Coordinates of C-alpha atoms and ligand atoms in Angstrom, one line a residue:
M27 CA -0.1 0.1 -0.1
T28 CA 1.2 3.6 -0.9
K29 CA 2.4 5.3 2.4
V30 CA 2.2 9.3 2.6
A31 CA 3.9 11.5 5.1
I32 CA 2.4 15.0 5.7
I33 CA 4.7 17.3 7.7
G34 CA 2.6 19.9 9.7
T35 CA -1.1 20.0 10.5
G36 CA -1.7 23.9 9.9
P37 CA -4.2 24.9 7.4
C38 CA -2.1 23.2 4.5
G39 CA -1.7 19.8 6.3
L40 CA -5.4 19.8 7.4
S41 CA -6.5 20.5 3.5
M42 CA -4.4 17.4 2.6
L43 CA -6.2 15.1 5.2
R44 CA -9.6 16.6 4.2
A45 CA -8.8 16.0 0.5
F46 CA -8.0 12.2 1.3
E47 CA -11.2 12.0 3.6
H48 CA -13.3 13.3 0.6
A49 CA -12.0 10.5 -1.7
E50 CA -12.5 8.0 1.0
K51 CA -16.1 9.0 1.4
K52 CA -16.8 8.7 -2.3
G53 CA -15.6 5.0 -1.8
E54 CA -12.1 5.3 -3.1
K55 CA -9.1 3.4 -1.5
I56 CA -6.8 5.8 -0.1
P57 CA -3.2 5.4 1.0
E58 CA -2.0 4.9 4.4
I59 CA -1.3 8.4 6.0
V60 CA 0.9 9.4 8.8
C61 CA 0.9 13.2 9.6
F62 CA 3.6 14.6 11.8
E63 CA 2.9 17.8 13.9
K64 CA 5.5 19.2 16.3
Q65 CA 3.0 21.1 18.4
E66 CA 0.6 19.3 20.8
D67 CA -2.5 20.3 18.6
W68 CA -3.3 21.0 15.0
G69 CA -4.2 24.4 13.4
G70 CA -0.6 25.6 12.8
L71 CA -0.1 29.3 13.2
W72 CA -3.9 29.6 14.1
N73 CA -3.2 27.6 17.3
Y74 CA -2.3 30.6 19.3
S75 CA 0.7 30.2 21.7
W76 CA 1.6 32.4 24.5
R77 CA 5.2 30.9 24.3
T78 CA 8.1 32.5 22.3
G79 CA 11.6 31.3 21.8
S80 CA 11.6 27.6 22.6
D81 CA 8.9 25.0 23.8
Q82 CA 9.3 23.0 26.9
Y83 CA 11.4 20.4 24.8
G84 CA 14.0 22.9 23.5
D85 CA 12.3 23.1 20.0
P86 CA 11.8 26.6 18.5
V87 CA 8.2 27.9 18.9
P88 CA 6.7 28.1 15.1
N89 CA 3.8 30.2 16.3
S90 CA 3.7 33.9 15.0
M91 CA 0.0 34.8 15.8
Y92 CA -0.7 37.5 18.5
R93 CA -3.6 38.2 20.8
Y94 CA -5.6 40.6 19.0
L95 CA -4.9 39.5 15.5
W96 CA -8.1 39.8 13.1
S97 CA -8.1 38.4 9.6
N98 CA -6.7 41.0 7.3
G99 CA -8.5 39.8 4.3
P100 CA -12.3 39.1 4.0
K101 CA -13.2 35.7 5.5
E102 CA -15.3 35.2 2.1
C103 CA -12.1 35.1 0.3
L104 CA -10.6 32.1 2.1
E105 CA -13.9 30.2 2.5
F106 CA -13.8 26.4 2.2
A107 CA -15.9 25.3 -0.7
D108 CA -17.0 22.2 1.1
Y109 CA -17.6 23.7 4.6
S110 CA -19.0 27.3 4.5
F111 CA -19.0 29.7 7.3
D112 CA -22.7 29.5 7.7
E113 CA -22.7 25.8 8.0
H114 CA -20.0 26.1 10.9
F115 CA -21.6 29.0 12.8
G116 CA -25.2 28.1 12.0
K117 CA -25.6 31.9 10.8
P118 CA -24.0 34.5 8.8
I119 CA -21.0 36.4 10.7
P120 CA -19.1 39.5 10.0
S121 CA -16.4 39.6 7.3
F122 CA -13.1 40.0 9.4
P123 CA -13.0 37.7 12.2
P124 CA -10.6 37.6 15.1
R125 CA -8.1 34.6 14.9
E126 CA -9.9 32.6 17.7
V127 CA -13.0 32.4 15.6
L128 CA -11.1 31.4 12.3
Y129 CA -9.5 28.7 14.5
E130 CA -12.7 27.5 15.3
Y131 CA -13.6 27.4 11.8
I132 CA -10.5 25.7 10.4
T133 CA -10.6 23.1 13.1
G134 CA -14.3 22.5 12.9
R135 CA -14.1 21.1 9.6
V136 CA -11.8 18.3 10.4
K137 CA -13.0 17.5 13.9
K138 CA -15.9 15.3 12.8
G139 CA -14.1 12.3 11.4
N140 CA -11.3 10.3 12.9
L141 CA -8.5 12.3 11.3
K142 CA -6.8 13.0 14.6
S143 CA -5.9 9.5 14.8
K144 CA -3.6 10.0 11.7
V145 CA -1.5 12.5 13.4
R146 CA 1.4 12.0 15.5
F147 CA 1.4 15.1 17.6
N148 CA 4.4 16.6 19.6
T149 CA 6.6 14.8 17.1
S150 CA 9.0 16.9 15.0
V151 CA 10.3 15.7 11.6
S152 CA 14.2 15.7 11.8
S153 CA 15.3 14.4 8.6
V154 CA 13.9 13.5 5.2
V155 CA 16.4 11.5 3.0
F156 CA 15.3 10.1 -0.7
N157 CA 17.0 6.7 -1.1
G158 CA 16.4 6.2 -4.7
N159 CA 13.0 4.6 -4.3
N160 CA 11.3 6.1 -1.5
F161 CA 11.9 8.4 1.6
D162 CA 13.5 7.6 4.9
I163 CA 12.0 9.8 7.5
T164 CA 13.4 10.4 11.0
S165 CA 11.1 12.0 13.7
H166 CA 11.3 12.8 17.2
D167 CA 8.7 12.1 19.7
K168 CA 9.4 15.1 21.9
K169 CA 7.4 14.1 24.9
N170 CA 9.2 10.7 25.3
D171 CA 12.3 11.7 23.7
K172 CA 12.3 9.0 21.3
F173 CA 13.6 8.9 17.5
S174 CA 11.7 6.8 14.9
K175 CA 12.5 5.9 11.3
D176 CA 9.8 5.4 8.8
I177 CA 9.8 4.7 5.1
F178 CA 7.2 6.5 2.9
D179 CA 6.4 6.6 -1.0
Y180 CA 5.4 10.3 -0.9
V181 CA 6.1 13.2 1.2
V182 CA 3.8 16.3 1.5
V183 CA 5.8 19.5 3.1
S184 CA 3.2 21.4 4.7
S185 CA 5.3 23.0 7.3
G186 CA 4.6 26.6 6.6
H187 CA 7.0 29.6 6.0
F188 CA 6.0 32.2 8.4
S189 CA 7.8 30.7 11.5
V190 CA 11.3 31.4 11.3
P191 CA 11.9 35.2 11.4
F192 CA 14.4 37.0 9.1
I193 CA 16.4 39.2 11.6
P194 CA 18.3 42.0 10.0
E195 CA 20.8 44.2 12.1
Y196 CA 21.1 48.1 12.0
P197 CA 24.2 49.9 13.5
G198 CA 23.7 50.9 17.1
M199 CA 21.4 48.0 18.0
K200 CA 23.8 46.7 20.4
S201 CA 23.8 49.7 22.6
F202 CA 20.0 50.5 22.3
P203 CA 18.6 50.6 25.8
G204 CA 15.1 49.6 25.0
R205 CA 13.3 46.4 23.7
I206 CA 14.3 44.9 20.1
M207 CA 11.9 42.2 18.8
H208 CA 10.7 40.5 15.7
S209 CA 6.9 40.4 14.8
H210 CA 7.3 36.6 15.4
D211 CA 7.6 37.3 19.1
F212 CA 4.9 39.9 19.3
R213 CA 2.2 38.7 21.3
D214 CA 0.3 41.4 23.0
A215 CA -0.1 45.3 21.9
E216 CA -0.8 46.3 25.6
E217 CA 2.8 45.9 26.2
F218 CA 3.6 49.0 24.3
R219 CA 1.0 51.3 26.0
G220 CA 2.5 54.8 26.5
K221 CA 5.8 53.8 24.5
N222 CA 7.3 55.3 21.4
V223 CA 7.5 52.4 19.0
I224 CA 9.5 52.0 15.7
V225 CA 8.1 49.3 13.3
L226 CA 10.5 48.4 10.5
G227 CA 9.0 46.9 7.3
S228 CA 6.2 47.7 4.9
S229 CA 4.0 44.6 4.5
Y230 CA 1.2 43.1 6.4
S231 CA 3.1 42.7 9.7
A232 CA 4.3 46.3 9.6
E233 CA 0.8 47.5 8.9
D234 CA -1.0 45.4 11.5
V235 CA 1.6 45.6 14.3
A236 CA 1.7 49.4 14.0
L237 CA -2.0 49.8 14.0
Q238 CA -2.5 47.4 17.0
C239 CA 0.2 49.4 19.0
H240 CA -1.7 52.5 18.2
K241 CA -5.1 51.1 19.0
Y242 CA -3.8 49.8 22.5
G243 CA -2.3 53.1 23.4
A244 CA 1.2 53.4 22.3
K245 CA 2.5 57.2 22.6
S246 CA 3.8 57.2 18.9
V247 CA 4.3 54.8 16.3
T248 CA 6.9 55.4 13.4
I249 CA 7.3 53.0 10.7
G250 CA 10.4 52.8 8.4
Y251 CA 9.9 51.3 4.9
R252 CA 12.9 49.9 3.1
N253 CA 11.9 50.0 -0.6
N254 CA 8.3 51.3 -1.0
P255 CA 6.2 53.1 1.6
M256 CA 2.6 51.4 2.3
G257 CA 1.3 55.0 2.0
F258 CA -1.9 54.5 3.8
K259 CA -3.6 57.6 5.5
W260 CA -2.3 56.9 9.0
P261 CA -4.1 58.1 12.1
K262 CA -2.8 60.6 14.3
G263 CA 0.2 59.3 16.2
V264 CA 1.4 57.0 13.3
K265 CA 3.6 58.1 10.6
E266 CA 5.6 56.3 7.8
V267 CA 9.2 57.4 7.0
H268 CA 12.1 56.1 4.9
Y269 CA 14.3 53.2 6.3
L270 CA 16.3 53.2 9.5
D271 CA 19.9 54.3 9.1
R272 CA 21.1 54.0 12.6
L273 CA 20.4 54.1 16.2
E274 CA 22.1 56.5 18.6
G275 CA 21.3 55.7 22.2
N276 CA 17.6 55.8 22.3
K277 CA 17.3 57.9 19.1
A278 CA 16.3 56.3 15.7
I279 CA 17.8 58.2 13.0
F280 CA 16.1 57.5 9.5
K281 CA 17.7 57.9 5.9
D282 CA 15.4 60.9 5.2
G283 CA 16.9 62.8 8.2
H284 CA 13.8 62.0 10.6
K285 CA 14.8 61.5 14.3
Q286 CA 12.6 59.8 16.8
E287 CA 13.1 58.8 20.4
A288 CA 12.3 55.0 20.8
D289 CA 11.4 52.8 23.6
A290 CA 11.0 49.7 21.4
I291 CA 11.8 48.4 18.0
I292 CA 9.7 45.8 16.1
L293 CA 11.3 44.3 13.1
C294 CA 8.6 43.4 10.7
S295 CA 11.2 42.2 8.2
G296 CA 9.4 38.9 7.2
Y297 CA 10.3 35.3 7.4
L298 CA 12.5 32.6 5.9
H299 CA 11.4 29.5 4.1
H300 CA 13.5 27.3 6.3
F301 CA 13.5 23.3 5.9
P302 CA 16.2 22.0 8.1
F303 CA 14.9 18.6 7.9
L304 CA 15.2 18.2 4.0
T305 CA 18.3 17.2 2.2
E306 CA 19.7 19.7 -0.4
D307 CA 18.3 18.0 -3.2
L308 CA 14.8 18.3 -1.7
K309 CA 15.0 21.6 -0.4
L310 CA 13.0 24.6 -1.8
K311 CA 15.0 27.7 -1.6
T312 CA 13.0 31.0 -2.3
R313 CA 12.2 34.4 -0.9
N314 CA 8.5 35.0 -0.2
R315 CA 7.1 35.3 -3.7
L316 CA 3.8 34.5 -5.5
Y317 CA 5.4 31.7 -7.9
P318 CA 8.5 30.2 -6.1
P319 CA 10.5 28.4 -8.9
K320 CA 11.0 24.8 -9.2
L321 CA 7.4 24.0 -8.0
Y322 CA 5.2 22.5 -11.0
K323 CA 1.7 23.9 -10.5
G324 CA 3.2 25.5 -7.2
V325 CA 2.9 22.2 -5.8
V326 CA 5.2 19.3 -7.2
W327 CA 9.1 19.6 -6.5
Q328 CA 10.5 19.7 -10.1
D329 CA 13.5 17.4 -9.3
N330 CA 11.3 14.6 -7.5
H331 CA 7.7 14.1 -8.4
K332 CA 7.0 12.1 -5.1
L333 CA 7.7 15.2 -3.1
L334 CA 4.8 17.7 -2.8
Y335 CA 4.8 21.3 -1.1
L336 CA 1.7 23.1 0.0
G337 CA 1.1 26.8 0.6
M338 CA 4.8 27.9 -0.2
Q339 CA 3.6 31.0 -2.1
D340 CA 3.1 34.6 -0.8
Q341 CA -0.6 34.7 -0.1
F342 CA -3.6 36.9 -1.2
H343 CA -5.6 33.5 -1.4
T344 CA -5.1 31.2 1.5
F345 CA -7.3 28.4 2.8
N346 CA -9.4 27.6 -0.4
M347 CA -6.1 27.8 -2.4
F348 CA -4.6 25.3 0.1
D349 CA -7.5 23.0 -0.6
C350 CA -7.0 23.2 -4.4
Q351 CA -3.3 22.6 -4.1
A352 CA -4.3 19.4 -1.7
W353 CA -6.9 18.2 -4.1
Y354 CA -4.5 18.4 -6.7
A355 CA -1.6 16.6 -4.8
R356 CA -4.1 14.0 -3.7
D357 CA -4.9 13.0 -7.3
I358 CA -1.2 12.9 -8.1
I359 CA -0.6 10.5 -5.2
M360 CA -3.6 8.4 -6.2
G361 CA -2.3 8.2 -9.9
K362 CA -5.4 10.2 -11.2
I363 CA -3.3 13.0 -12.4
K364 CA -0.2 12.3 -14.6
I365 CA 2.8 14.7 -14.5
P366 CA 4.0 15.6 -17.9
N367 CA 7.6 15.2 -19.1
G368 CA 10.6 17.5 -18.1
P369 CA 10.5 20.2 -20.9
E370 CA 6.9 20.5 -20.4
I371 CA 7.2 20.9 -16.5
E372 CA 10.0 23.6 -17.3
K373 CA 8.0 25.4 -19.8
D374 CA 5.0 25.7 -17.3
I375 CA 7.1 26.8 -14.4
S376 CA 8.9 29.3 -16.6
K377 CA 5.7 30.7 -17.8
W378 CA 4.2 31.5 -14.3
V379 CA 7.5 32.8 -13.1
A380 CA 7.8 35.2 -16.0
L381 CA 4.4 36.5 -15.4
E382 CA 4.9 36.9 -11.9
E383 CA 8.0 39.0 -12.6
K384 CA 6.1 41.6 -14.5
L385 CA 3.6 42.2 -11.8
E386 CA 3.4 45.8 -10.6
N387 CA 0.4 46.5 -8.5
P388 CA -1.8 44.7 -5.9
D389 CA -4.7 44.3 -8.4
Q390 CA -2.2 42.6 -10.7
M391 CA -1.0 40.4 -8.1
I392 CA -4.6 39.4 -7.2
D393 CA -5.3 38.6 -10.9
F394 CA -2.3 36.5 -11.0
Q395 CA -3.0 34.4 -8.0
T396 CA -6.6 34.0 -8.8
E397 CA -5.7 32.7 -12.3
Y398 CA -3.3 30.2 -10.8
T399 CA -5.9 28.9 -8.1
K400 CA -8.5 28.7 -10.7
E401 CA -6.4 26.6 -13.0
L402 CA -5.6 24.3 -10.2
H403 CA -9.3 24.3 -9.2
G404 CA -10.1 23.0 -12.7
L405 CA -7.8 20.0 -12.3
S406 CA -9.6 18.2 -9.5
D407 CA -13.0 17.6 -8.1
Y408 CA -12.8 20.3 -5.5
P409 CA -16.4 21.6 -5.0
K410 CA -17.7 24.6 -6.9
I411 CA -16.6 27.9 -5.5
D412 CA -17.0 31.5 -7.2
F413 CA -13.4 32.6 -7.6
E414 CA -14.5 35.5 -9.9
L415 CA -16.4 36.7 -6.8
I416 CA -13.4 36.4 -4.7
R417 CA -11.2 38.2 -7.3
K418 CA -13.8 41.3 -7.1
H419 CA -13.7 40.9 -3.4
F420 CA -10.1 41.2 -3.0
K421 CA -10.1 44.3 -5.3
E422 CA -12.6 46.0 -3.3
W423 CA -10.8 45.2 0.0
E424 CA -7.7 46.7 -1.5
H425 CA -9.6 49.9 -2.3
H426 CA -11.2 50.1 1.0
K427 CA -7.6 50.0 2.7
V428 CA -6.5 52.8 0.5
E429 CA -9.7 54.9 1.4
D430 CA -9.2 54.2 5.3
I431 CA -6.9 51.8 7.0
M432 CA -8.8 52.3 10.0
T433 CA -12.3 51.1 8.6
Y434 CA -11.7 48.5 6.2
R435 CA -12.2 45.8 8.7
N436 CA -16.0 47.2 9.3
K437 CA -17.0 46.3 5.6
S438 CA -19.0 43.4 4.7
F439 CA -19.0 40.9 1.7
S440 CA -21.0 38.1 0.2
S441 CA -20.1 34.5 0.3
P442 CA -18.7 32.7 -2.7
V443 CA -20.2 29.5 -1.5
T444 CA -23.6 30.2 -0.1
G445 CA -24.2 33.8 -1.3
S446 CA -25.2 34.8 2.1
I447 CA -24.2 38.5 3.0
A448 CA -22.2 39.2 6.2
P449 CA -23.7 41.4 8.8
V450 CA -22.1 44.5 9.9
H451 CA -20.2 43.9 13.1
H452 CA -21.6 45.2 16.4
T453 CA -18.5 47.3 17.1
P454 CA -16.0 49.0 14.6
W455 CA -12.5 47.3 14.7
A456 CA -10.9 50.3 16.1
T457 CA -12.9 50.5 19.2
A458 CA -13.5 46.6 19.6
M459 CA -11.0 45.8 22.6
D460 CA -12.7 42.4 23.5
D461 CA -12.2 40.4 20.6
S462 CA -12.9 37.1 22.3
S463 CA -15.0 34.7 20.1
K464 CA -17.9 34.9 22.5
V465 CA -18.3 38.8 22.2
F466 CA -17.6 38.7 18.4
L467 CA -20.2 36.1 17.8
D468 CA -22.9 37.7 19.8
Q469 CA -24.7 39.6 17.2
S470 CA -27.3 40.9 19.5
K471 CA -24.9 43.2 21.1
K472 CA -24.9 46.8 20.0
Ligands
LIG517 C1 1.0 36.7 12.1 C2 0.3 36.2 10.8 C3 -0.9 36.4 10.6 C4 -1.5 35.9 9.5 N1 -2.9 36.3 9.3 C5 -3.5 35.7 8.2 C6 -5.0 36.0 8.0 O1 -5.4 36.9 8.6 N2 -5.5 35.5 6.9 C7 -5.0 34.5 6.2 O2 -5.8 34.0 5.3 N3 -3.8 34.1 6.3 C8 -2.9 34.7 7.3 N4 -1.8 34.3 7.6 C9 -1.0 33.4 6.6 C10 -0.8 32.0 6.9 O3 0.2 31.6 6.3 C11 -1.9 31.0 6.6 O4 -3.2 31.6 7.2 C12 -1.9 29.5 7.2 O5 -1.5 29.4 8.7 C13 -0.6 28.9 6.3 O6 -0.8 27.4 6.8 P1 0.3 26.4 6.7 O7 -0.3 25.1 7.0 O8 1.2 26.5 5.3 O9 1.4 26.8 7.7 P2 1.3 26.9 9.3 O10 0.1 27.6 9.9 O11 2.5 27.8 9.6 O12 1.5 25.6 9.9 C14 2.6 24.6 9.7 C15 2.6 23.6 10.8 O13 3.6 22.7 10.5 C16 4.3 22.4 11.6 N5 5.5 22.0 11.5 C17 6.6 22.8 11.0 N6 7.6 22.1 11.1 C18 7.7 20.8 11.4 C19 8.4 19.6 11.5 N7 9.6 19.6 11.2 N8 7.8 18.5 12.0 C20 6.5 18.4 12.3 N9 5.7 19.7 12.2 C21 6.1 20.8 11.8 C22 4.0 23.5 12.6 O14 4.0 23.2 14.0 C23 2.7 24.1 12.1 O15 1.6 23.4 13.0 C24 -0.9 34.7 8.6 C25 0.4 34.5 8.9 C26 1.1 35.2 9.9 C27 2.4 34.8 10.4
LIG518 N1 -4.0 39.1 9.9 C1 -3.2 40.0 9.9 O1 -3.5 41.1 10.3 C2 -1.8 39.7 9.6 C3 -0.8 40.4 10.4 C4 0.6 40.4 10.1 C5 0.9 39.2 9.1 N2 0.0 38.7 8.4 C6 0.2 37.7 7.4 O2 1.5 37.4 7.6 C7 2.3 36.8 6.7 C8 3.8 37.6 6.7 O3 3.7 38.9 6.5 P1 5.1 39.7 6.9 O4 4.7 41.2 6.7 O5 5.5 39.3 8.2 O6 6.0 39.4 5.7 P2 6.3 39.8 4.4 O7 4.8 40.0 3.7 O8 7.1 38.7 3.6 O9 7.0 41.2 4.2 C9 8.2 41.2 4.7 C10 8.7 42.7 4.9 O10 10.0 42.8 5.4 C11 10.6 43.9 4.9 N3 12.1 43.8 5.0 C12 12.9 42.7 4.7 N4 14.0 42.9 5.1 C13 14.1 44.3 5.7 C14 15.2 45.0 6.4 N5 16.5 44.7 6.2 N6 14.9 46.3 6.9 C15 13.4 46.7 6.7 N7 12.4 46.0 6.2 C16 12.8 44.8 5.7 C17 10.1 43.9 3.4 O11 10.4 45.2 2.8 P3 10.9 45.2 1.2 O12 9.4 45.3 0.5 O13 11.5 46.7 1.2 O14 11.6 44.1 0.8 C18 8.7 43.5 3.6 O15 7.9 44.7 3.7 C19 1.3 37.5 5.4 O16 0.7 36.4 4.7 C20 0.4 38.4 6.0 O17 -0.9 38.2 5.3 C21 -1.2 39.0 8.5

């Protein structure tokens, strides 16, 4: 019997499990599956952890989520085609849920079957080696401190790529008297109440960490961009300046001559694709981009078609794109999809990479990833979902952000699965301090 290893049970690993479950429910004989998850529960980044640094076994904590994080895109754009929000919550809910609500949704889909029995929790994959025919995998049961070796025909890498921070150094950091941290270790914006905070970066973490600090009472927030400013209309107390040059004592000095006293510096400088458990011949090496090279259809490792990667792209589309990838990977493993020859693979990858390199603005990037996801969707029996509506929602959302970065999370969108329209949330995001699932879902509250 074919044996498949799935590394990681974040949203991507769970999509993979769900894809096999679908085939099994249709009466198809599925392979033997073993999932490895180094944390004690599934859900990946959405399984919030208060921990930073290492866990109780000395393993680095992969979690980058923080306390008051809300979805940064409309939930309708990430909805599962086979499990709508209406089905999970029993009613329409607002479009931008906090992380706790999304965690309930992601895990709610996979809870019903016996999928948990396929997962070895607290077990970290430490090595994957291709022996010419199949893969030798070594894993570490952290709780019992035991190493095991298993042999697999296929390996699915769904270990995420927003867990290992990229940490640059700037002159003066060694003698800076305040706190310096990466957004990976950011947990609670309350820590920065009354403080002068410097945020470095110009992508989603920089935007949200800056706004979180502002919302929870920072004295000032100064964002230092490197290449392109985000350029939003920032609220009073937040400003965006050009790139940090150096620190002198507690003063941050920027390239544009701007000077700012600082209590804390939060590096929102992104993450590394980091796969220490893979040998060089199997390892994806890329920056965070919409089409990492060497992945056919964004999934199949060009040099070894028994190695599949999920979710390695930079992401507008998330959960339903991961599903399309997982359904496609499943059909390759089950022999329903044939991989073409080398030159055809090369041509296909080059086509997508060349298109990606020409993209100039968010609308074009949204179009690019929507086209990619639609193509994958057409290759499997992943249920019907309206990607044209999702494309439209994403563009509207981008424009809402430009209009007002403080209010875009108060808007509502329609579902690409059920068509239902999200209610407007009872409290605007900027003043919603209690974002527990209970308070968020209580729509009687005004
Ligand atoms: C701060 C932050 C906020 C985000 N907010 C949003 C949002 O609002 N909306 C959205 O759609 N997306 C958001 N994302 C994007 C996020 O990438 C996806 O939502 C999603 O979590 C990706 O799923 P994944 O399964 O690829 O990775 P992850 O969620 O990272 O899961 C990977 C899993 O693999 C496990 N693992 C890793 N290495 C090993 C190993 N060697 N052995 C065993 N297990 C291993 C980890 O423990 C983890 O459980 C956010 C990302 C970050 C960092
Ligand atoms: N739900 C939410 O609110 C939320 C919040 C945070 C994150 N997220 C998600 O988390 C994921 C990761 O986002 P991310 O912003 O952490 O990573 P990212 O999108 O990969 O962006 C990395 C950023 O780091 C900057 N950078 C790199 N090196 C730098 C340096 N030496 N100095 C200054 N800046 C540097 C880059 O700037 P250049 O462009 O100049 O290279 C870029 O702006 C995304 O999927 C995002 O959606 C969501």
